[in-house]
Amino acid sequence: MQDELIIRPNQGFRHYWRDLWQYRELFYFLAWRDIAVRYKQTVIGVAWSVIRPVLTMIVFTFVFGRLAGLPSGGAPYPILVYAALLPWQLFANSLTESSSSLINNAQMISKVYFPRLAIPTSAIVVSFVDFMISFVVLLLLMVGYRYWPTWRLLTLPLFTLLALTLALGGGLWMASLNVKYRDFRYIVPFLVQFGMYLSPVGFSSDIVPEQYRFLYSLNPMVGVIDGFRWAILGGDLTLYWPGFVLSVGITLLLFVTGLRYFRRTERTFADVI
Amino acid sequence: MSDYVIKVENLGKSYQIRHKQERYTALRDVLTEGAKNTGRRLLGRGKTEDDHTLEEFWALQDVSFEVKQGERLGIIGRNGAGKSTLLKVLSRITEPTRGEVRLRGRVASLLEVGTGFHPELTGRENIYLNGAILGMSKVEIDRKFDEIVAFAEVEKFLDTPVKRYSSGMYVRLAFAVAAYLDVENLLIDEVLAVGDAGFQKRSLGRMSEITQDGRTVLFVSHNMAAVASLCDRCVHIEKGRIVDQGQPNQVITRYLDGVSQIHRLKGVGDRDDRMGSGEARFTALRLLDHNGEEVDRVPMGSSITLEVTIKSQRPINEPVIGFLIVDKLGNTILRAYSHESYAGPTPRIRQEIKVRCCFSKLPLMYGVYSIHLWLGQHKHPVDYLEYAASLEIIRSDVYATGHAPDANNGGLFIADHSWEFAENE
């Protein structure tokens, strides 16, 4: 007996996760396409994924480190900034890419069936590749400053995963809302720009007054960035645990609700996109 | 236990139509609507719904049918009848509102060729990408790769980005990937309507090859001739419902009769089921006999003049005007295009123009034909109208022998010819 697929109103599809597994090759191909296309017809190509964080680092070091004279807690200021820029750019690019991914692939969505989740998730892979490339710069920077990492560097994949989860959670929300309300096309760049200053990218979160730190961690990127600094800078830096736990909690909440909202609305994507 | 592959029961699909013609909702609208409704509720005016801007539209209603293993089912109907919606529901792109669909085995759908093609990627890369989007695995694509490339005739350009392809190459490649999709059950929508005439013929050939090896096929098309030759059974959908089904030739004939009847009731200028930019449109079509009198039937072999009136909103340079005479199954059997058969440069259309095209001796076998009108500019349609009129050709003693030809003996045309009998000694 062949297995039978039943399509009924409002039921979603029973074999969703199995489908997702069957379409994993499509996921690879989509990710590969985004990567392959990314730097086509540019002169310096991949160098762009290095130039952007490096220039931002220089400006931030100058503005926050030199002009404002903020403390760095012992680490060289450029490394302090760069350690935060890495997750920030990963988060910001992933969020932006995945938010607009459904609309950019509208044609495919209205003409072919596949688990829609493949689109926003594969969009994130590009940002992850950029992240890996700019990570090399961090290593060079550390060598340059003779700043040796500790065993804590090994925990970095966990924090990277946290940043990706957060970006995907937000991205799923934004992508599905974007299908119906194009307002979110304008909200996302604004969020990203704004968030850069609300998150401790250019400065250490230690300068936030003690009584506000827990509140500050309501911004889940605070937890991610603190985690990155803790893993990379090592030394006597300690993690502010209550805040970190709060950030992780918010990240998970965003991810779970984002996934649920996406699953609930994806059935109508083809009709409204 | 029946051996169906696709079983559709009481399928219905409704859309909410906004009269404001917006493709997507702006958040602003939702917020203002919400505020209005709350306001009304607070003011105690019972009605909170805002139905006047939304209308329910049933694209499909009570559709039920079965497709058996190895059967090839054609679906025909006018634009907007619900054919494409049906395919979209069957291919899981959109959900039904009512009823249910059961599918057995792997079902692939081709609603368009070249879905997901990326202009920056090379031909080779796009084959893999498009194949994956259509549901093929990398191994399968590897296996079919050479066949795909050979069919599309793009060997030399495999490593060129497809944005540098000519439109013909692009379409050939797109079709080829789809044509080698190796799945037992296929849902196909109009993918044949691509490429130049030569390629269309080859793709039609490939289609019949595909449908021959015992695959189950559901085929939606406007090309009646293709449906007639590829399918075993045919369903006619009208306004979201199945109105007729059965043997393809019969269903198609009844369908086209109905179409031409509907069209006769509405003037050429008033019909809205036309294609093209609309900068100019046909407003009238008259068929004139050799005395210049308007007719709708003429004897075989007599002269006939087709006269159209075209009204234009802006001047159109180098227009191409075409008359297509089609048979009962929708095959074009005779055509006249001004850029091919009119010697001089076609005059430009300023505001209104009358164009006459005279066939001094119509070489068609008796029967009922229809006329399509084409107005184009640089190969793009400005106004294209199918079934603008029907033309009946009456059986007559065209060879003046006292024996009128009998169409039952075959033959589509009549032509002047002579005989010679010489006895060998």
XYZ file of C-alpha atoms in Angstrom:
698
model
C 0.000 0.000 0.000
C 1.415 3.326 -1.043
C 1.092 5.972 1.542
C -1.661 8.401 0.986
C -1.528 12.134 1.419
C -4.745 13.777 2.480
C -5.284 17.479 1.957
C -8.037 19.023 4.049
C -8.864 22.574 5.055
C -7.092 24.052 8.076
C -5.210 20.964 9.010
C -1.690 21.866 8.104
C 0.224 18.866 6.970
C 0.758 15.870 9.103
C 4.109 14.956 7.740
C 5.575 18.402 8.161
C 8.841 17.447 9.793
C 9.304 14.445 7.570
C 8.714 16.682 4.554
C 11.275 19.085 5.875
C 13.776 16.251 6.034
C 12.924 15.121 2.516
C 13.463 18.604 1.198
C 16.814 19.048 2.916
C 18.572 19.097 -0.446
C 16.459 22.044 -1.472
C 17.621 23.734 1.695
C 21.263 23.184 0.706
C 20.624 24.413 -2.804
C 18.854 27.548 -1.639
C 21.625 28.347 0.790
C 24.204 27.629 -1.856
C 22.375 29.865 -4.328
C 22.337 32.780 -1.892
C 26.022 32.341 -1.218
C 26.914 31.955 -4.895
C 24.948 35.014 -5.897
C 26.004 37.176 -2.993
C 29.164 38.625 -4.400
C 28.599 38.132 -8.117
C 29.577 41.157 -10.127
C 31.423 42.796 -7.270
C 35.065 43.669 -7.681
C 36.388 42.781 -4.264
C 33.785 40.101 -3.533
C 34.131 38.353 -0.223
C 36.346 41.147 1.111
C 33.112 43.045 1.736
C 32.226 40.739 4.582
C 35.496 41.747 6.237
C 35.553 45.439 5.399
C 32.225 46.267 6.945
C 32.898 44.982 10.474
C 36.490 46.241 10.416
C 35.466 49.792 9.499
C 32.712 49.770 12.088
C 35.207 48.549 14.646
C 37.585 51.411 13.856
C 34.847 54.017 14.141
C 33.469 52.569 17.376
C 36.888 52.260 18.930
C 37.523 55.878 18.081
C 34.153 57.197 19.238
C 33.573 55.096 22.345
C 37.120 54.243 23.318
C 38.987 57.426 22.512
C 36.471 60.277 22.469
C 34.130 59.032 25.163
C 36.932 57.273 27.005
C 34.810 54.337 28.115
C 36.521 51.550 30.068
C 37.351 48.286 28.381
C 37.937 46.131 31.438
C 41.528 45.332 30.569
C 41.128 44.133 27.005
C 42.291 46.196 24.028
C 39.330 48.321 22.918
C 39.337 47.115 19.282
C 39.019 43.519 20.437
C 36.273 44.457 22.892
C 34.336 46.058 20.057
C 35.062 43.378 17.509
C 34.024 40.581 19.880
C 30.610 42.245 20.039
C 30.425 43.190 16.380
C 30.744 39.555 15.333
C 27.498 38.389 16.964
C 25.793 41.680 16.231
C 26.463 41.463 12.505
C 25.503 37.806 12.501
C 22.242 38.674 14.179
C 21.498 41.804 12.157
C 22.272 40.247 8.768
C 20.421 37.044 9.547
C 17.376 38.941 10.723
C 17.383 41.196 7.673
C 17.926 38.372 5.213
C 15.354 36.044 6.666
C 12.756 38.798 7.094
C 12.770 39.625 3.417
C 13.409 36.063 2.227
C 9.799 35.060 1.679
C 9.005 38.139 -0.341
C 12.146 37.758 -2.404
C 11.072 34.237 -3.270
C 7.414 35.068 -3.826
C 7.475 33.561 -7.281
C 8.607 30.203 -5.952
C 6.106 30.227 -3.139
C 3.187 30.771 -5.458
C 4.303 28.133 -7.933
C 5.844 25.224 -6.074
C 5.159 23.352 -2.877
C 7.929 22.742 -0.382
C 8.139 23.303 3.360
C 8.279 27.086 3.539
C 10.606 26.921 6.501
C 13.422 26.139 4.057
C 13.445 29.733 2.847
C 14.068 31.812 5.986
C 16.416 29.212 7.439
C 18.538 28.924 4.320
C 18.717 32.724 4.153
C 20.541 32.673 7.466
C 23.290 30.433 6.178
C 24.739 33.283 4.104
C 25.148 35.459 7.161
C 26.734 32.541 8.948
C 29.352 32.197 6.217
C 30.077 35.919 6.493
C 30.416 35.419 10.204
C 32.985 32.673 9.767
C 35.011 34.861 7.446
C 35.001 37.832 9.777
C 35.909 35.509 12.620
C 39.284 34.995 10.992
C 39.855 38.722 11.350
C 39.284 38.412 15.081
C 41.981 35.781 15.312
C 44.376 38.027 13.381
C 43.465 40.894 15.647
C 44.217 38.810 18.732
C 47.527 37.717 17.330
C 48.316 41.355 16.525
C 47.568 42.456 20.089
C 49.224 39.317 21.539
C 45.977 38.655 23.354
C 45.713 34.920 23.977
C 42.326 33.307 24.395
C 41.523 30.916 27.232
C 39.615 27.615 27.273
C 36.467 29.688 27.267
C 36.831 30.226 23.531
C 35.630 26.643 23.164
C 32.184 27.675 24.415
C 31.786 30.130 21.558
C 29.683 27.771 19.369
C 27.023 27.793 22.098
C 26.752 31.566 22.034
C 26.785 31.536 18.252
C 23.888 29.127 18.351
C 22.106 31.488 20.727
C 22.579 34.392 18.297
C 21.276 32.261 15.406
C 18.268 31.113 17.402
C 17.431 34.669 18.264
C 17.838 35.841 14.670
C 15.750 32.952 13.340
C 13.037 33.530 15.936
C 12.820 37.206 15.039
C 13.234 36.381 11.352
C 10.312 33.941 11.355
C 8.077 36.530 12.940
C 9.147 39.255 10.575
C 9.096 37.080 7.463
C 5.560 35.873 8.026
C 4.295 39.294 9.030
C 6.019 40.761 5.997
C 4.030 38.531 3.679
C 0.831 40.123 4.821
C 1.881 43.536 6.042
C 4.655 45.072 4.027
C 5.133 47.641 6.768
C 7.635 45.258 8.265
C 9.892 45.833 5.337
C 10.514 49.276 6.834
C 10.441 48.208 10.439
C 13.299 45.715 10.212
C 16.076 48.068 9.014
C 14.959 50.525 11.643
C 15.052 47.863 14.354
C 18.515 46.813 13.307
C 19.869 50.347 13.278
C 18.282 51.180 16.573
C 19.273 47.905 18.175
C 22.933 48.511 17.494
C 22.888 51.394 19.954
C 20.613 49.673 22.437
C 22.972 46.704 22.566
C 26.408 46.837 24.148
C 28.286 46.806 20.842
C 30.466 49.876 21.159
C 30.857 49.611 24.924
C 31.000 47.010 27.657
C 27.731 46.272 29.440
C 29.623 46.730 32.714
C 29.101 50.474 32.385
C 25.350 49.999 32.769
C 24.437 50.867 36.372
C 23.987 47.780 38.525
C 20.290 48.366 39.268
C 19.415 48.524 35.563
C 21.394 45.532 34.391
C 18.609 43.023 34.769
C 16.258 45.345 32.916
C 18.896 45.876 30.259
C 19.017 42.123 29.667
C 15.440 42.257 28.420
C 17.235 42.996 25.167
C 18.239 39.432 24.311
C 21.270 40.597 22.343
C 22.773 41.727 25.655
C 23.050 38.121 26.713
C 24.529 37.058 23.399
C 27.120 39.821 23.290
C 28.095 39.376 26.941
C 28.501 35.694 26.229
C 30.756 36.384 23.257
C 32.925 38.764 25.278
C 33.108 36.318 28.128
C 34.270 33.553 25.780
C 36.687 35.640 23.725
C 38.195 38.113 26.149
C 38.614 35.684 29.004
C 40.560 37.214 31.838
C 38.692 38.368 34.912
C 35.499 39.136 32.992
C 32.500 37.513 34.622
C 29.109 36.786 33.199
C 26.133 38.517 34.836
C 24.063 35.351 35.262
C 20.538 36.631 36.069
C 20.678 38.860 33.015
C 22.064 36.108 30.828
C 19.360 33.665 31.858
C 16.719 36.297 31.126
C 18.195 36.897 27.664
C 18.221 33.181 26.905
C 14.627 32.880 28.102
C 13.495 35.706 25.856
C 15.395 34.239 22.939
C 13.699 30.882 23.366
C 10.302 32.507 23.757
C 10.803 34.481 20.547
C 11.942 31.389 18.708
C 9.107 29.142 19.813
C 6.399 31.726 19.197
C 7.992 32.721 15.897
C 8.007 29.132 14.725
C 4.403 28.667 15.763
C 3.251 31.848 14.073
C 5.109 30.871 10.932
C 3.563 27.403 10.887
C 0.124 28.861 11.421
C 0.354 31.418 8.655
C 2.430 29.576 6.073
C -0.635 27.811 4.688
C -1.925 31.091 3.369
C 1.390 32.497 2.086
C 0.642 31.588 -1.520
C -2.709 33.356 -1.345
C -1.572 36.645 0.103
C 2.001 37.111 -1.039
C -10.920 -0.617 -3.311
C -10.444 1.549 -6.353
C -7.057 2.231 -7.870
C -7.183 5.997 -7.903
C -4.070 8.133 -7.682
C -5.860 11.406 -7.191
C -9.238 11.598 -5.584
C -10.959 14.936 -5.146
C -14.135 15.214 -3.137
C -16.403 18.257 -2.852
C -13.439 20.508 -3.146
C -14.053 24.198 -2.586
C -11.739 27.167 -2.377
C -12.781 30.681 -1.561
C -10.838 33.882 -1.602
C -11.612 37.120 0.118
C -11.510 39.825 -2.450
C -10.799 43.361 -1.449
C -12.400 45.926 -3.557
C -9.585 48.285 -2.908
C -7.387 46.315 -5.301
C -4.509 46.041 -2.908
C -2.358 43.009 -3.178
C -1.237 43.133 0.410
C -2.683 44.644 3.503
C -1.040 47.621 5.066
C -0.804 47.482 8.799
C -2.400 50.903 8.870
C -5.642 49.474 7.490
C -5.772 46.757 10.102
C -5.140 49.263 12.851
C -7.730 51.738 11.614
C -10.285 49.004 11.051
C -9.603 47.713 14.524
C -9.989 51.173 15.992
C -13.221 51.758 14.089
C -14.673 48.488 15.292
C -13.722 49.123 18.890
C -15.155 52.603 18.571
C -18.413 51.251 17.281
C -18.548 48.641 19.992
C -18.019 51.306 22.609
C -20.715 53.453 21.100
C -22.964 50.439 21.279
C -23.763 50.186 17.609
C -24.170 46.468 17.289
C -22.609 45.843 13.901
C -18.904 45.404 14.060
C -18.086 43.615 10.871
C -16.937 45.547 7.895
C -18.062 43.353 5.084
C -18.595 45.888 2.400
C -14.925 46.041 1.521
C -14.535 42.258 1.474
C -16.290 39.853 -0.786
C -16.113 36.123 -0.778
C -15.287 34.608 -4.107
C -15.485 30.885 -4.743
C -12.779 29.919 -7.175
C -13.756 26.255 -6.852
C -17.003 24.735 -5.744
C -18.074 21.134 -5.214
C -15.420 19.743 -7.469
C -15.185 15.949 -7.364
C -13.328 13.594 -9.628
C -10.901 10.712 -9.640
C -7.816 10.048 -11.672
C -6.855 6.417 -11.977
C -3.399 4.956 -12.187
C -1.942 5.682 -15.611
C -4.791 7.890 -16.693
C -4.224 11.181 -18.447
C -6.837 13.752 -17.552
C -7.137 17.061 -19.369
C -8.721 20.090 -17.761
C -10.068 22.864 -19.920
C -12.007 26.020 -19.287
C -11.838 29.712 -19.842
C -9.431 32.054 -18.109
C -10.422 32.425 -14.500
C -12.581 29.312 -14.484
C -10.576 27.841 -11.611
C -8.227 25.472 -13.420
C -5.068 26.944 -11.971
C -6.575 27.169 -8.504
C -7.400 23.486 -8.733
C -3.814 22.661 -9.613
C -2.554 24.838 -6.796
C -4.705 23.013 -4.290
C -3.660 19.619 -5.639
C -0.008 20.574 -5.480
C -0.360 21.817 -1.890
C 0.603 25.373 -2.712
C -2.622 26.630 -1.263
C -5.157 25.064 1.067
C -8.714 24.166 0.160
C -11.559 25.826 2.028
C -13.766 22.751 1.849
C -13.622 19.142 0.864
C -10.619 16.924 0.612
C -7.997 15.620 -1.749
C -6.245 12.267 -1.532
C -2.991 11.734 -3.347
C -1.109 8.470 -3.648
C 2.527 8.148 -4.500
C 4.907 10.905 -5.372
C 3.200 13.773 -7.116
C 5.127 16.569 -8.773
C 3.607 19.708 -10.154
C 4.760 21.924 -12.969
C 2.889 25.159 -12.794
C 5.504 27.137 -14.551
C 8.825 26.484 -16.202
C 11.991 27.956 -14.779
C 10.679 28.593 -11.272
C 13.509 29.898 -9.146
C 15.920 30.423 -12.029
C 18.459 32.946 -10.929
C 19.794 35.267 -13.633
C 23.252 35.485 -12.083
C 23.783 31.737 -11.963
C 25.080 29.723 -14.883
C 23.034 27.281 -16.908
C 24.599 24.359 -15.075
C 23.905 25.851 -11.661
C 20.342 26.682 -12.576
C 19.659 23.129 -13.692
C 20.561 21.903 -10.224
C 18.718 24.663 -8.446
C 15.559 24.355 -10.504
C 15.681 20.568 -10.276
C 15.875 20.767 -6.503
C 12.980 23.191 -6.406
C 10.907 20.784 -8.477
C 11.711 18.079 -5.960
C 14.533 16.171 -7.635
C 17.471 14.934 -5.637
C 21.012 15.719 -6.670
C 21.599 12.132 -7.727
C 18.563 12.209 -9.992
C 19.663 15.464 -11.569
C 23.168 14.079 -12.128
C 21.639 11.152 -13.944
C 19.428 13.292 -16.166
C 21.897 16.096 -16.649
C 23.159 15.169 -20.109
C 19.680 14.555 -21.442
C 18.498 17.904 -20.118
C 21.400 19.746 -21.710
C 20.993 17.949 -25.008
C 17.285 18.648 -25.135
C 17.777 22.335 -24.383
C 20.684 22.635 -26.840
C 22.735 24.804 -24.541
C 25.952 22.741 -24.323
C 28.149 25.665 -25.258
C 26.595 28.024 -22.761
C 26.491 25.809 -19.704
C 28.892 28.022 -17.820
C 27.402 31.326 -18.876
C 25.046 33.133 -16.486
C 21.508 32.707 -17.765
C 21.004 36.457 -17.807
C 23.140 36.438 -20.951
C 20.950 33.810 -22.605
C 18.580 34.696 -25.396
C 14.981 34.345 -24.345
C 14.692 31.245 -26.515
C 17.624 29.515 -24.820
C 16.310 30.454 -21.421
C 12.923 28.973 -22.072
C 14.370 25.832 -23.642
C 16.543 25.202 -20.621
C 13.666 25.862 -18.259
C 11.412 23.453 -20.087
C 14.089 20.802 -20.363
C 14.613 20.571 -16.606
C 10.904 20.106 -16.091
C 10.602 17.670 -18.974
C 13.018 15.244 -17.371
C 11.391 15.296 -13.988
C 11.050 11.622 -13.261
C 7.923 11.251 -11.195
C 5.033 8.826 -11.523
C 2.362 11.474 -11.176
C 2.509 14.845 -12.812
C 0.316 17.915 -12.559
C 1.016 20.174 -15.504
C -0.196 23.670 -16.241
C 0.289 25.200 -19.648
C 4.007 24.583 -19.719
C 3.818 23.877 -23.397
C 3.132 27.423 -24.337
C 6.798 28.333 -24.538
C 9.476 28.841 -27.112
C 9.332 29.151 -30.851
C 7.207 26.931 -33.050
C 9.955 24.368 -33.594
C 10.621 24.006 -29.904
C 6.941 23.855 -29.086
C 6.650 20.923 -31.423
C 9.561 19.172 -29.761
C 8.249 19.882 -26.299
C 4.861 18.557 -27.310
C 6.645 15.443 -28.555
C 8.439 15.130 -25.241
C 5.154 15.580 -23.420
C 3.532 12.739 -25.269
C 6.605 10.611 -24.558
C 6.238 11.376 -20.872
C 2.561 10.634 -20.853
C 3.068 7.395 -22.705
C 5.022 5.465 -20.097
C 2.125 4.754 -17.840
C 2.413 7.892 -15.792
C -0.631 9.522 -14.316
C -0.984 13.003 -15.708
C -3.291 15.870 -14.954
C -2.955 18.411 -17.688
C -4.390 21.934 -17.736
C -4.181 23.736 -21.013
C -5.625 26.185 -23.465
C -4.177 24.215 -26.292
C -7.165 22.094 -27.221
C -5.228 20.155 -29.795
C -2.683 19.152 -27.165
C -5.386 18.093 -24.732
C -7.106 16.098 -27.455
C -3.949 14.258 -28.406
C -2.442 13.736 -24.944
C -5.410 12.927 -22.757
C -7.766 9.991 -22.336
C -10.403 11.956 -20.541
C -11.296 15.587 -20.248
C -13.012 17.777 -17.689
C -14.458 21.179 -18.445
C -14.523 23.664 -15.580
C -16.627 26.769 -15.621
C -16.902 29.276 -12.767
C -15.273 26.836 -10.377
C -17.528 23.891 -11.133
C -17.220 20.880 -13.349
C -19.789 21.346 -16.089
C -18.838 18.602 -18.502
C -16.587 15.583 -18.699
C -15.931 12.647 -20.901
C -14.050 11.762 -24.041
C -11.696 14.669 -24.952
C -12.843 15.358 -28.505
C -16.476 15.521 -27.468
C -15.896 17.701 -24.436
C -13.685 20.055 -26.420
C -16.174 20.381 -29.249
C -19.002 21.154 -26.856
C -16.780 23.598 -24.992
C -15.741 25.490 -28.114
C -19.336 25.606 -29.370
C -20.311 27.178 -26.086
C -17.443 29.637 -26.245
C -18.293 30.826 -29.717
C -21.938 31.154 -28.757
C -21.100 33.292 -25.782
C -18.843 35.385 -27.924
C -21.456 35.912 -30.578
C -23.693 37.534 -27.999
C -21.074 40.066 -27.071
C -19.577 42.418 -29.618
C -15.897 42.228 -30.474
C -15.321 45.635 -28.915
C -17.054 44.821 -25.626
C -15.390 41.571 -24.744
C -13.030 41.670 -21.816
C -11.331 38.301 -22.183
C -8.574 39.710 -24.358
C -4.838 39.729 -24.029
C -2.287 42.428 -24.703
C -1.312 45.910 -23.695
C -4.699 47.327 -24.679
C -3.273 50.493 -26.216
C -5.418 49.718 -29.195
C -8.264 47.285 -29.601
C -10.404 45.648 -32.196
C -13.865 47.173 -32.070
C -15.541 45.303 -34.902
C -15.117 42.348 -37.189
C -17.197 41.745 -40.294
C -17.098 38.902 -42.782
C -17.965 40.025 -46.290
C -18.739 37.960 -49.353
C -17.752 38.832 -52.908
C -20.590 41.365 -53.139
C -19.421 43.133 -49.998
C -22.420 41.890 -48.023
C -22.018 40.817 -44.431
C -22.295 37.058 -43.999
C -21.470 34.364 -41.462
C -21.424 31.448 -43.870
C -20.005 31.025 -47.332
C -19.776 28.132 -49.767
C -16.485 26.271 -50.102
C -13.970 27.891 -52.387
C -15.652 31.265 -52.498
C -14.046 34.576 -51.760
C -14.252 36.115 -48.339
C -13.068 39.389 -46.898
C -12.327 39.831 -43.214
C -12.716 43.416 -42.115
C -11.711 44.746 -38.722
C -11.966 48.147 -37.144
C -9.205 49.096 -34.740
C -9.380 52.014 -32.361
C -6.216 53.284 -30.808
C -5.481 55.535 -27.858
C -2.074 56.471 -29.150
C -0.375 56.053 -32.530
C 1.049 52.593 -33.094
C 3.969 52.269 -35.473
C 4.656 49.146 -37.471
C 1.625 47.261 -36.255
C 1.158 43.641 -37.198
C -2.396 42.581 -37.872
C -3.223 38.918 -38.028
C -6.251 36.800 -38.817
C -6.145 33.214 -37.649
C -8.649 30.661 -38.801
C -8.950 27.789 -36.349
C -10.793 24.504 -36.483
C -13.095 22.905 -33.945
C -10.231 21.697 -31.793
C -8.523 25.050 -31.743
C -5.782 24.203 -34.255
C -4.778 27.153 -36.376
C -5.116 25.999 -39.942
C -4.841 29.164 -41.929
C -3.439 32.508 -41.054
C -2.616 35.859 -42.559
C -0.174 38.216 -40.863
C 0.302 41.646 -42.363
C 4.079 41.643 -41.892
C 4.365 38.401 -43.827
C 1.889 38.724 -46.633
C 1.383 42.463 -47.054
C 4.102 43.789 -49.331
C 4.234 47.426 -48.273
C 5.039 48.765 -44.818
C 1.946 48.506 -42.635
C 0.620 52.022 -42.112
C 0.701 53.251 -38.565
C -2.511 53.294 -36.620
C -3.449 56.797 -35.587
C -6.925 56.790 -34.131
C -9.196 54.504 -36.011
C -8.458 52.317 -38.946
C -10.274 49.728 -40.994
C -8.272 46.797 -42.274
C -9.513 44.358 -44.855
C -7.937 41.096 -45.756
C -9.346 39.239 -48.706
C -8.995 35.539 -49.427
C -9.951 35.263 -53.046
C -10.587 31.574 -52.772
C -10.850 30.062 -49.331
C -9.244 26.618 -49.596
C -10.973 24.988 -46.634
C -13.110 21.902 -46.375
C -16.641 22.610 -45.233
C -17.266 22.842 -41.518
C -17.365 25.377 -38.716
C -14.308 27.485 -38.059
C -13.491 30.327 -35.733
C -11.443 33.446 -36.216
C -8.844 34.806 -33.792
C -7.658 38.383 -34.170
C -4.134 39.513 -33.451
C -2.762 43.027 -33.208
C 0.857 43.174 -32.243
C 3.810 45.453 -32.168
C 7.364 44.130 -32.163
C 6.127 40.629 -31.358
C 4.232 41.787 -28.273
C 0.469 41.557 -28.220
C -1.404 44.836 -28.220
C -4.782 43.202 -28.566
C -5.382 39.503 -29.040
C -8.880 38.163 -29.159
C -9.764 34.516 -29.556
C -12.996 33.309 -31.119
C -13.890 36.755 -32.395
C -16.334 35.242 -34.870
C -17.281 31.914 -36.244
C -17.338 31.146 -39.899
C -19.326 28.361 -41.407
C -18.226 26.967 -44.709
C -20.991 25.227 -46.548
C -20.551 22.066 -48.532
C -20.681 22.834 -52.204
C -19.801 21.479 -55.566
C -16.520 23.315 -55.571
C -14.982 21.361 -58.454
C -18.103 21.807 -60.578
C -18.396 18.101 -61.243
C -21.754 17.556 -59.698
C -20.182 15.774 -56.750
C -19.540 17.881 -53.698
C -16.553 16.617 -51.649
C -17.384 14.533 -48.615
C -15.436 15.517 -45.499
C -15.939 12.044 -44.058
C -13.402 10.826 -46.551
C -10.777 12.952 -44.849
C -8.913 16.013 -46.015
C -8.841 19.499 -44.554
C -8.281 21.548 -47.656
C -9.417 21.970 -51.193
C -7.055 23.032 -53.950
C -7.303 23.485 -57.658
C -5.923 20.499 -59.385
C -6.237 18.638 -62.649
C -6.325 15.029 -63.720
C -4.857 13.220 -66.578
C -5.588 9.692 -67.636
C -3.387 8.108 -70.207
C -3.749 4.515 -71.119
C -0.547 2.593 -71.475
C -0.388 0.569 -74.637
